[in-house]
Coordinates of C-alpha atoms in Angstrom, one line a residue:
X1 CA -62.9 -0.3 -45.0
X2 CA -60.8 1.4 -42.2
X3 CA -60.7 -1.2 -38.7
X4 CA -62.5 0.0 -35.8
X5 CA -61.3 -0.8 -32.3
X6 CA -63.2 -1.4 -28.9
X7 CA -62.2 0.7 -26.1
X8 CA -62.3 0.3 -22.4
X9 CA -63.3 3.3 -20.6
X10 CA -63.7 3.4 -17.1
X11 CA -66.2 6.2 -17.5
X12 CA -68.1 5.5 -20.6
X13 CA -67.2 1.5 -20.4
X14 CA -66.9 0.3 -23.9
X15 CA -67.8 1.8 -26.8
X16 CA -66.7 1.3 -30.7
X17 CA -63.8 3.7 -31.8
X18 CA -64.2 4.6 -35.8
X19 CA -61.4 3.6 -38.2
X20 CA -60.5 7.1 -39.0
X21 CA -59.9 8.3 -35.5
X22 CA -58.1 4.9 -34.5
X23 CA -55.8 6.3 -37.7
X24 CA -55.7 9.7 -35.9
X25 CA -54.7 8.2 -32.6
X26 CA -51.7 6.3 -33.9
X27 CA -49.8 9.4 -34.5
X28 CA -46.9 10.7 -32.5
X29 CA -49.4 14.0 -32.7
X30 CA -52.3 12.2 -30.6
X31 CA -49.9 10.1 -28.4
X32 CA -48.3 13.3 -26.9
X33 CA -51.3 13.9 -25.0
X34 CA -50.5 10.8 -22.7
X35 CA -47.9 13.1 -21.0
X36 CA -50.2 16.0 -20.6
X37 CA -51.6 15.5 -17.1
X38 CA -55.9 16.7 -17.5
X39 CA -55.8 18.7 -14.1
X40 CA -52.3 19.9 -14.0
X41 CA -51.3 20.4 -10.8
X42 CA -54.5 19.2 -9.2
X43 CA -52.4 15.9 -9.0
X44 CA -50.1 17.2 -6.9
X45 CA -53.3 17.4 -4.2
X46 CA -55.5 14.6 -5.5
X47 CA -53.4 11.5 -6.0
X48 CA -55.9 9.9 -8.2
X49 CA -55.9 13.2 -10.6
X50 CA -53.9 11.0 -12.7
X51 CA -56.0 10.8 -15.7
X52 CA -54.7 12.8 -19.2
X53 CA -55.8 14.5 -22.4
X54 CA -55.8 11.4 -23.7
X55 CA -58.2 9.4 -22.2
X56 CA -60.4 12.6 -22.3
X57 CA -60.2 13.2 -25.8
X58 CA -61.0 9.4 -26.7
X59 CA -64.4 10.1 -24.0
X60 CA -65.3 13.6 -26.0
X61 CA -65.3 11.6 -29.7
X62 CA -67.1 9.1 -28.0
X63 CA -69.5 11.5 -26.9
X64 CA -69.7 13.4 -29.8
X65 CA -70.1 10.6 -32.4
X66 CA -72.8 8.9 -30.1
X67 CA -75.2 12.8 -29.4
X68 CA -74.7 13.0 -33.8
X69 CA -76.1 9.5 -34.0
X70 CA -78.8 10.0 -31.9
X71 CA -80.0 13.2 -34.0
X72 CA -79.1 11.0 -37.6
X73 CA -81.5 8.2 -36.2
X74 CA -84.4 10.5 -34.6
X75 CA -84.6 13.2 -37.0
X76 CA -84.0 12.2 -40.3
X77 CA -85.3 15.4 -41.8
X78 CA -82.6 17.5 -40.4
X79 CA -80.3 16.0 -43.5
X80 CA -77.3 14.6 -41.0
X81 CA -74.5 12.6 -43.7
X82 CA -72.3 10.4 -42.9
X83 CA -69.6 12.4 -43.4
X84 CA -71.3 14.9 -41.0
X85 CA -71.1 11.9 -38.3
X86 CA -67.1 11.6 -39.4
X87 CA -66.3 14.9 -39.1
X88 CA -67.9 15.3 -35.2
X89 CA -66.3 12.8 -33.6
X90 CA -62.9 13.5 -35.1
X91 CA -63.5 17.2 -33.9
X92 CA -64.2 16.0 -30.7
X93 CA -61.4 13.8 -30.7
X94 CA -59.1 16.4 -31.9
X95 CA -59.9 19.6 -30.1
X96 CA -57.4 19.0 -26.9
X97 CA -54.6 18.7 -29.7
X98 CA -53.0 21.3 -29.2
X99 CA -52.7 21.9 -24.9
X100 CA -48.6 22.5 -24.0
X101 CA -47.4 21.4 -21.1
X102 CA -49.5 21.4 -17.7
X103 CA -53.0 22.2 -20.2
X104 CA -54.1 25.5 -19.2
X105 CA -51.3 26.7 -16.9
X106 CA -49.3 27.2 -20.0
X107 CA -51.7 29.6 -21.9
X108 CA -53.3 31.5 -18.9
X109 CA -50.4 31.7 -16.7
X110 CA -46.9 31.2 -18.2
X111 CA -47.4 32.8 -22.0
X112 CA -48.7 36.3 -20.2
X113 CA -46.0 36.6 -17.9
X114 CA -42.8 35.8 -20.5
X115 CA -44.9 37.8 -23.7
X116 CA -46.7 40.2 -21.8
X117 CA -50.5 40.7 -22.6
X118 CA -50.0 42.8 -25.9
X119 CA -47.6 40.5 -27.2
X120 CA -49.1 37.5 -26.6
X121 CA -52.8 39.3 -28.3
X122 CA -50.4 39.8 -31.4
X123 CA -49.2 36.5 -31.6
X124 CA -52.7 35.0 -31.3
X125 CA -51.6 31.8 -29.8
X126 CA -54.6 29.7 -28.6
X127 CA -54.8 25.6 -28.0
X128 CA -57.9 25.9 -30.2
X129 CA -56.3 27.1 -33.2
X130 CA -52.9 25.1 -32.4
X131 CA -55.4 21.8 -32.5
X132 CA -56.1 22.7 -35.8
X133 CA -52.5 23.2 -37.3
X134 CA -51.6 19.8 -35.8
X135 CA -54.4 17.9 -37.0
X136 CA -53.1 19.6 -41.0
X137 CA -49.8 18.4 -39.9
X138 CA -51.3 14.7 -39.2
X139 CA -52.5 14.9 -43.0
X140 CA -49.1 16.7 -44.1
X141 CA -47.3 14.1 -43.0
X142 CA -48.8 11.2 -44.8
X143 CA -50.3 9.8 -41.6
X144 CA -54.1 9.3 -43.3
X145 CA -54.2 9.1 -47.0
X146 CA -56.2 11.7 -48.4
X147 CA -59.3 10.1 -48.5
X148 CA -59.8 8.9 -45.3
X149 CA -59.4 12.4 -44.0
X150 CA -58.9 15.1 -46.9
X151 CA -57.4 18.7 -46.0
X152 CA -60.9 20.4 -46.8
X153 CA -61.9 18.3 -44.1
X154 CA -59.2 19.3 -41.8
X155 CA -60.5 23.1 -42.2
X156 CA -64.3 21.6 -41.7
X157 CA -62.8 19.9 -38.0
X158 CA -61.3 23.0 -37.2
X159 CA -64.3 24.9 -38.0
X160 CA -66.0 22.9 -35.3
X161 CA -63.4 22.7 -32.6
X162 CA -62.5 26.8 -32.9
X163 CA -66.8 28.0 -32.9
X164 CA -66.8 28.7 -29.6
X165 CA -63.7 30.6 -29.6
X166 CA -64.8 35.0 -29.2
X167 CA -62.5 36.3 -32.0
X168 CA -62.9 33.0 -34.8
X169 CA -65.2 33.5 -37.6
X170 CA -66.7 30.2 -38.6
X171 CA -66.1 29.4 -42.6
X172 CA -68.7 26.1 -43.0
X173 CA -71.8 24.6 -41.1
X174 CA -73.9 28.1 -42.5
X175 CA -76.5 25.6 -43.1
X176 CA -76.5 23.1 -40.1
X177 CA -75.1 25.8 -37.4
X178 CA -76.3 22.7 -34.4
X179 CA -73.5 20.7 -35.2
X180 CA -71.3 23.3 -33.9
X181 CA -72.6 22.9 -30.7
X182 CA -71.5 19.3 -29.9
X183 CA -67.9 19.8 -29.3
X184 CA -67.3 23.4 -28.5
X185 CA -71.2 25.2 -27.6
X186 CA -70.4 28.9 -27.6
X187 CA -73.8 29.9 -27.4
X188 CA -74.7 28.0 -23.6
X189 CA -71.5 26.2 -23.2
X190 CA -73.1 22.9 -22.9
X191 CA -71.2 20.4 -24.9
X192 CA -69.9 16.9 -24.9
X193 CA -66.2 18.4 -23.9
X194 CA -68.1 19.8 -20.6
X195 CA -69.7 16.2 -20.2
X196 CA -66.5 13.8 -20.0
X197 CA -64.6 16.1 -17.9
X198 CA -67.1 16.9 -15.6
X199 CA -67.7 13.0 -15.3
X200 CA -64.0 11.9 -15.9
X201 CA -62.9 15.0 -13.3
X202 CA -65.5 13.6 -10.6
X203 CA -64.3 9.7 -10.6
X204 CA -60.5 10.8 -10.6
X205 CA -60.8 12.9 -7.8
X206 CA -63.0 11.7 -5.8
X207 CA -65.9 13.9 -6.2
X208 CA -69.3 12.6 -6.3
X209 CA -71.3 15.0 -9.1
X210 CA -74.6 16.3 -8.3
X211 CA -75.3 16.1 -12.2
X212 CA -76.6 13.5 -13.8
X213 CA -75.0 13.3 -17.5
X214 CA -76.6 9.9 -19.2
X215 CA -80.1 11.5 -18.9
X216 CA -79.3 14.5 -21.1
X217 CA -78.3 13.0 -24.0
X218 CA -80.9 11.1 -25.2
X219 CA -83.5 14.4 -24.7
X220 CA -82.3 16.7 -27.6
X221 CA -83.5 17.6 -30.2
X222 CA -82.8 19.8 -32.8
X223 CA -85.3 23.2 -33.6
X224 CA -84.6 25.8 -35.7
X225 CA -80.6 24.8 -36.2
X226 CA -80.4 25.1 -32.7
X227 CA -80.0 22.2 -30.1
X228 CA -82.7 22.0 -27.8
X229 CA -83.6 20.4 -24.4
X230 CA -86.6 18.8 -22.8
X231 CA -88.2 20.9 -20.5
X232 CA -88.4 18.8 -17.9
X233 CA -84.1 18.3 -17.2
X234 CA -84.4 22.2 -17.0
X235 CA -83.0 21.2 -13.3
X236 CA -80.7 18.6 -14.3
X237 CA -78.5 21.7 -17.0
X238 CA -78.8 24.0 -13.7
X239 CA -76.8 21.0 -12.0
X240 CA -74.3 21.0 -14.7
X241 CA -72.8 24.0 -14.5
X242 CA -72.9 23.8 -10.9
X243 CA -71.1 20.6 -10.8
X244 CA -68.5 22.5 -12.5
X245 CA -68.6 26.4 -10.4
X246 CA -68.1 23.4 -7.5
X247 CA -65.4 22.0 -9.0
X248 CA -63.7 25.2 -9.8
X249 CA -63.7 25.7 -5.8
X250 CA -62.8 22.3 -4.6
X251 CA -60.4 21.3 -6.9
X252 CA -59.2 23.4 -9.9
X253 CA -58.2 26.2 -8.0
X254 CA -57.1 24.4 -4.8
X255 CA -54.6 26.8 -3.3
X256 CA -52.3 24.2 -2.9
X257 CA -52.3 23.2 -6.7
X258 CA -51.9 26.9 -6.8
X259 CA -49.1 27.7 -5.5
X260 CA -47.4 24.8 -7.1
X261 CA -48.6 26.3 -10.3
X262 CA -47.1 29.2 -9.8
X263 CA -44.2 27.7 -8.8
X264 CA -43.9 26.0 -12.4
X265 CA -44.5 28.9 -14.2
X266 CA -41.5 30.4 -12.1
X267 CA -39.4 27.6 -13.2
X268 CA -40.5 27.7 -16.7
X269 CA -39.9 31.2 -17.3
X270 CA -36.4 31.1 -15.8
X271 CA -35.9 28.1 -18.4
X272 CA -37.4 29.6 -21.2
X273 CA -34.2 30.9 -23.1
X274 CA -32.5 27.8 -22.3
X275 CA -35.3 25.2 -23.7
X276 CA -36.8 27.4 -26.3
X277 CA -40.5 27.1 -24.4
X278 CA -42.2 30.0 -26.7
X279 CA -40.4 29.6 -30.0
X280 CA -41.0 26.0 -30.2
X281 CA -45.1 26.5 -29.0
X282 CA -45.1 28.5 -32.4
X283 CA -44.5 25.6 -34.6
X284 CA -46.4 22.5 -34.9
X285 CA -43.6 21.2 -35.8
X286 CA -41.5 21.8 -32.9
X287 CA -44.4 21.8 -30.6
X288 CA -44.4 18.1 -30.2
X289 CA -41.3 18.2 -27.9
X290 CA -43.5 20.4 -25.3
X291 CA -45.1 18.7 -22.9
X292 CA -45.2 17.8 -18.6
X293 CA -41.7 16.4 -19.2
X294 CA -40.4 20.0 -19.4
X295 CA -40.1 20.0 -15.8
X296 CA -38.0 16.9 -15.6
X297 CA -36.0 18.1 -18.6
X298 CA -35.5 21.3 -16.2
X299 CA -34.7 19.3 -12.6
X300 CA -31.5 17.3 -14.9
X301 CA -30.1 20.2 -16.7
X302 CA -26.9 21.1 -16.4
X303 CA -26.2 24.8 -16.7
X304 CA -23.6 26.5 -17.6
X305 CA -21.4 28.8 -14.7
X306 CA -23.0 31.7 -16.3
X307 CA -26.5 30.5 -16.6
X308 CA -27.8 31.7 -13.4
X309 CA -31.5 31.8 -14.4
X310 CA -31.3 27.8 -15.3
X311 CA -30.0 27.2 -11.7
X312 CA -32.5 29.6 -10.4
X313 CA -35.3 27.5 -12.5
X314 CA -33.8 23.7 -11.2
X315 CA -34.2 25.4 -7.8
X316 CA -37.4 26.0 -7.8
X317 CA -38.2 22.3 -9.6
X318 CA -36.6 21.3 -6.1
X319 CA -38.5 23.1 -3.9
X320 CA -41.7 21.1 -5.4
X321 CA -39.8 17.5 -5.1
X322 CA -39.1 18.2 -0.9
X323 CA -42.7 20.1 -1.2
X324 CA -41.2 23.0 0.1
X325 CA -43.7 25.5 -1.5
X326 CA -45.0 28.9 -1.6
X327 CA -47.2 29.7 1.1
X328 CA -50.7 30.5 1.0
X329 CA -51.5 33.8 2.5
X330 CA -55.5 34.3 2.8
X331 CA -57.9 35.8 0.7
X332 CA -61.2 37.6 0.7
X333 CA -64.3 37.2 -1.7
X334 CA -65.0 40.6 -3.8
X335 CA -68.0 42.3 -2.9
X336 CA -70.9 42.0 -5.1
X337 CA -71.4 45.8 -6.1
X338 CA -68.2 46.0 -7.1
X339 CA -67.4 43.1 -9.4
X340 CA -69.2 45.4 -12.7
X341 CA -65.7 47.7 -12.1
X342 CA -63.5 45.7 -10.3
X343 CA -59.5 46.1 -11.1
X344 CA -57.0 43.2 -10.9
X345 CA -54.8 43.7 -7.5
X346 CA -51.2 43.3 -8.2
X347 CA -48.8 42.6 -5.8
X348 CA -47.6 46.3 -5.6
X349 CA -51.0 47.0 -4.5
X350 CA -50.1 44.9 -1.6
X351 CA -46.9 45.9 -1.1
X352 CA -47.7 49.5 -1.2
X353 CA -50.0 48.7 2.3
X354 CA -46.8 47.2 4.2
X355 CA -46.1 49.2 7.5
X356 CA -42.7 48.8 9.8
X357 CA -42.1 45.4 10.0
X358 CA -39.0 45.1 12.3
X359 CA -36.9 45.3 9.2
X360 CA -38.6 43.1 6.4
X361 CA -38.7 45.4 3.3
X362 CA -41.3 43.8 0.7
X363 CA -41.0 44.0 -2.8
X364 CA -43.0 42.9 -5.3
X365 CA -41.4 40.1 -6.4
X366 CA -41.9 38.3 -3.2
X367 CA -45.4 37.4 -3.3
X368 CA -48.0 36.1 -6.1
X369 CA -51.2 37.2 -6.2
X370 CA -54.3 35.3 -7.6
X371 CA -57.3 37.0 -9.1
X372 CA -59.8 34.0 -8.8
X373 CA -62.4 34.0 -11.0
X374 CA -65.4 31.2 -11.3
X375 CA -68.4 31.3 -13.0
X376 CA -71.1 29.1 -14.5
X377 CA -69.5 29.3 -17.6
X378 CA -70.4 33.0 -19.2
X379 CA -68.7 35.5 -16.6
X380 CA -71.8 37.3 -15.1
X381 CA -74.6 35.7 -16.7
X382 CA -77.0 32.9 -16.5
X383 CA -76.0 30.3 -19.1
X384 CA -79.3 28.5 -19.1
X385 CA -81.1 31.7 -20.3
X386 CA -79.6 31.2 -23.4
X387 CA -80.5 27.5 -23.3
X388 CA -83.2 26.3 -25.6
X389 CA -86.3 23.5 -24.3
X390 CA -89.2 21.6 -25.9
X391 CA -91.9 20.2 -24.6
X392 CA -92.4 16.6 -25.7
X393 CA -91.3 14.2 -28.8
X394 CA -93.8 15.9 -31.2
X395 CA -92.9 19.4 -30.2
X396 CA -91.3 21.6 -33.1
X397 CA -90.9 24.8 -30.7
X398 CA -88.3 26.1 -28.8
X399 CA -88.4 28.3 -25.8
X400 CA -86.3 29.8 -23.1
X401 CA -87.5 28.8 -19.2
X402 CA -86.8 31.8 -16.7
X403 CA -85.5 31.0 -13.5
X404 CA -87.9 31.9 -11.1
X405 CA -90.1 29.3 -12.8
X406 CA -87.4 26.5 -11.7
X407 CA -86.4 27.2 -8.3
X408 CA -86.4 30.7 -5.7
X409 CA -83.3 28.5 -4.4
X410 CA -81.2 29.2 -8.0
X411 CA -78.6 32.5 -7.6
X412 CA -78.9 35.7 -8.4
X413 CA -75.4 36.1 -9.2
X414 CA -73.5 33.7 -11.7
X415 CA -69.6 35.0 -10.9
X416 CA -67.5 35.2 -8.0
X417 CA -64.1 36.8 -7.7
X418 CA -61.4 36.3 -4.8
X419 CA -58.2 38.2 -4.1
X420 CA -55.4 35.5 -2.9
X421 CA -52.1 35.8 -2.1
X422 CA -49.1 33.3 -1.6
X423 CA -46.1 34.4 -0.2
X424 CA -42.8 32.5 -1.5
X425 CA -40.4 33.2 1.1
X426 CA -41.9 31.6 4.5
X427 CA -39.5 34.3 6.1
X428 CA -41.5 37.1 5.2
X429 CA -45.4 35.0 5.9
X430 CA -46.1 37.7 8.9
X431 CA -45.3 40.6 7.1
X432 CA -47.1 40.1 4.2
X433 CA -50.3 39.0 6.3
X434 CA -50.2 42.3 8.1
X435 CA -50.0 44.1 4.1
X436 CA -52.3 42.4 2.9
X437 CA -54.7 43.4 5.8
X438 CA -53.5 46.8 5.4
X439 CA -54.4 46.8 2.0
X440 CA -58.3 45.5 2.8
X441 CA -58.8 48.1 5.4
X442 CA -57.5 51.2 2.8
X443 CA -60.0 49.7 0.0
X444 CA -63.4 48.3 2.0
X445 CA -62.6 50.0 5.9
X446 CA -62.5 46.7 7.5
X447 CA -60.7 43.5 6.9
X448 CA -62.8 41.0 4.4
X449 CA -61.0 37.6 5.4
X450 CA -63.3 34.8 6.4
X451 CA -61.0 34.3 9.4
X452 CA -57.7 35.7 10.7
X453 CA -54.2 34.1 9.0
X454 CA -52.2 32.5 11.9
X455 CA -48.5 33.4 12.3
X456 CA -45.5 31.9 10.7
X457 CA -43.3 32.8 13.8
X458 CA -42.6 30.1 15.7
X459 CA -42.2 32.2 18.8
X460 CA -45.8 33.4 18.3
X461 CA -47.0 30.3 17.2
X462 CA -45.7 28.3 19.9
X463 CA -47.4 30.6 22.8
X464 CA -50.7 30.7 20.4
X465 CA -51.4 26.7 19.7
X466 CA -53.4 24.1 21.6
X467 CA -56.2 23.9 23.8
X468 CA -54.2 25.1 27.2
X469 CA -52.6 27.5 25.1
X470 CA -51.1 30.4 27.5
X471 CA -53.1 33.5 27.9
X472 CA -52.5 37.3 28.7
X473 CA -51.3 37.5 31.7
X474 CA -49.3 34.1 32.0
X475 CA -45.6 34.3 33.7
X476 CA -43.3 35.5 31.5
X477 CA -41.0 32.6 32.4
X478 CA -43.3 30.6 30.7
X479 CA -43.6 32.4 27.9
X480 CA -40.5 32.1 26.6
X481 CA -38.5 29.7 28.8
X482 CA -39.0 26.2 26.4
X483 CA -37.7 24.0 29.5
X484 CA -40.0 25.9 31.7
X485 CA -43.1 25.4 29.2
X486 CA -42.4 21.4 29.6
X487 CA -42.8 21.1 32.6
X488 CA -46.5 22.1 32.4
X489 CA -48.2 18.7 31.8
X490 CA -51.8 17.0 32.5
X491 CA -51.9 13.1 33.7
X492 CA -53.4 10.8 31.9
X493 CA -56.4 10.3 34.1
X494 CA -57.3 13.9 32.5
X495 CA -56.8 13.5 29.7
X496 CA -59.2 10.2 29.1
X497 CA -62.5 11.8 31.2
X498 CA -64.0 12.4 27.6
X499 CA -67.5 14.3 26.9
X500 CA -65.5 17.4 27.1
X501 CA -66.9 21.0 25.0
X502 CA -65.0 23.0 23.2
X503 CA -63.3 24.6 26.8
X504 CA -62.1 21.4 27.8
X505 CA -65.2 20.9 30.7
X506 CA -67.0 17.6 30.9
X507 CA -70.3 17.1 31.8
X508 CA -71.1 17.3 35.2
X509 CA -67.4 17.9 36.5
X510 CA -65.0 20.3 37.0
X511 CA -63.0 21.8 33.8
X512 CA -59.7 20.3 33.1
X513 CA -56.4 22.1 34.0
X514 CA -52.8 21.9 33.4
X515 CA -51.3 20.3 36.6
X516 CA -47.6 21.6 37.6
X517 CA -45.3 18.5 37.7
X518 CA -44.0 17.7 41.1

């Protein structure tokens, strides 16, 4: 017999870890994920965002050995082995594997912009399928013997970690197609993955979750190969996925944890061709040496006198350390008619609106933009129509619920998409406000901010701040003498009347003023 090992999970408290994934864990494979950060950059916003891959993929096996239990133990005639059980909870320990350096930045953002979007479709690089190769290379290497975890086995993980994946054709399972479901649902998208890191995302961050995880588990069922749900959490699955559209807003795409993203990728692509970043993502092998380190690996380099895009990529690694970092712009929400056709905006779209700007000159290269999508999980439709419920314990029917039977409060749209731009140079904040302005009212007549961005000029800002700030009409002198703005002050007695409005007026007396000094 293999050992098992308790573990102590702040989410999930203890639970029993199998022999075979404690044999999996203790691989230099597995331990890389302890210097993957699980939000990225988020932890450069939320300080307690300090959670990684690895306690999330311990939660997921959890997860996904306790839901296959449940189903072996409630519904025996649904032929569940033991070796079905094994197989699960390694997938669901396994299926983070293979995430490179700052999780999805590095497919999503870095891999496009240093391949290019053809050449990254012909390499068909994906963390699913690097999962896989890693886990073969954990058996290669004469980690497990054979049969504790056999390379036919290894194909059957895989199998389960790559099903929800669009262009994978699943090889095994023909027969018990619900097992694919617990690890990576690509039919509804509910899965135990979605579980721990909506929980584990919530308590690191600070977030309370409006879903309530421990009661779904122990309602399904499985009818017809499918996994079901009782009808009565139909409201509790709407609350998962907006736990996680919610999530998407607050903290995944923080436009703070943005721009520092950017600012990575920046970095990384300037070091690529000294570090290697691409060629070594396309071994396992090599793979192992990628991870969040990269960017200390980049701050310490010493380049060469003729290595200009390495100095160019410490510089930006510097920028992050004194958190001096691209500038967020605004941004506007797309309208609803036109997110069936709607076109990425590039920054040349932007730049293209500039007009005279008292000699700034705007490329292209100056400013990011950020087409934001979030969704509940299937781009423009409603995940929980594709979400199958039963009635009670002794039902052996399945059936769909439509929304208007839940709630008239549920959307009507499932996907939102926002236009953002950063700007990296503070220098040129003003002028690419006014372009990207310019560019709204050429494409929708009318500017489509929530609210006006403020100017970066400290001239303007200075005459714009405050609650006494100075108004048309106000002396010149005033305006832009400094020492002559100081000497406008209000005494103390003023300033400590309280149950002033908005306009600085108390109740009942008359508004305060600024008082000349004597």
């Amino acid at each position: 017999t293999i050992r098992s090992k308790l573990m102590n999970d702040p989410v999930h408290s203890h639970f029993r870890m199998r022999g075979e994934c404690v044999k999996v864990i203790d691989t230099p494979e597995f331990q890389r994920l302890r210097d993957i950060k699980q939000l990225g950059t988020s932890y450069y916003v939320f300080p307690g965002a300090c959670h990684n891959r690895f306690e999330h993929s311990l939660g997921v096996c959890h997860l996904a050995e306790e839901l296959v239990l449940r189903l072996q133990r409630g519904q025996r005639e649904i032929g569940i082995t033991n070796n079905d059980v094994k197989l699960v909870a390694l997938a669901g320990l396994c299926h983070d594997l293979g995430h490179a350096p700052f999780s999805h930045v590095f497919d999503s953002e870095f891999l496009p912009k240093v391949l290019g979007e053809s050449q990254l479709e012909a390499m068909g690089w994906s963390h699913e399928r690097m999962s896989g190769q890693l886990l073969e290379q954990i058996v290669d290497s004469n980690y497990i013997d054979e049969d504790c975890i056999s390379r036919e086995d290894c194909k059957r993980i895989e199998d389960l970690i790559r099903s929800s994946c669009g262009d994978y054709t699943s090889q095994y399972f023909k027969e018990k197609q619900y097992l694919k479901e617990i690890v990576a649902n690509g039919r509804n998208s509910i899965d135990v993955d979605k579980f721990d890191y909506l929980a584990r995302d919530c308590y690191y961050c600070g977030v309370q979750a409006s879903c309530d995880f421990s009661r779904i588990m122990p309602f399904v069922r499985v009818i017809d190969d499918t996994i079901c749900f009782k009808a009565s959490e139909v409201g509790n699955i709407y609350e998962i996925f907006h736990t996680r559209a919610s999530l998407h807003r607050r903290v995944y795409t923080h436009k703070v944890a943005k721009a520092i993203e950017y600012m990575i990728v920046d970095a990384m692509v300037e070091a690529n061709d000294a570090f290697e970043i691409v060629k070594k993502a396309q071994s396992p092998k090599s793979f192992l040496e990628l991870d969040d380190s990269i960017l200390k690996r980049i701050e310490y380099a010493n380049p060469e006198d003729d290595d200009s895009r390495l100095r160019k990529a410490k510089s930006v690694v510097e920028r992050i350390r004194r958190r001096k970092l691209y500038k967020y712009v605004n941004e506007y929400c797309v309208p609803t008619e036109q997110l069936k056709n709607w076109k990425k905006v590039k920054a040349e779209d932007i730049t293209a609106c500039q007009k005279g700007d008292g000699g700034v000159d705007l490329r292209p290269d100056d400013i990011v933009v950020q087409n934001m999508k979030i969704d509940w999980s299937m781009k423009d439709k409603n995940p929980v129509d594709h979400v199958f419920f039963y009635q009670d314990a002794r039902s052996d029917t399945k059936f769909s619920i439509p929304k208007e039977k839940v709630s008239t409060l549920l959307p009507n749209v499932f996907q939102e998409r926002r236009v953002r731009v950063f700007v990296k140079d503070e220098a040129n904040f003003d002028a690419v406000s006014r372009a990207f302005e310019a560019y709204q009212e050429r494409h929708f007549g009318s500017s489509r901010q929530v609210a006006a961005t403020p100017p970066r000029s400290k001239a303007k800002r200075h005459a714009l701040s405050g609650p006494f700030a100075l108004k048309k009409g106000t002396s010149s002198s005033l305006r832009t003498d400094p020492e002559a703005r100081k000497k406008l002050r209000l005494t103390s007695r003023e300033i400590t009347l309280g149950g002033g409005n908005a306009n600085g007026k108390a109740k009942g007396k008359k508004p305060l003023t600024p008082v000349p000094e004597k």
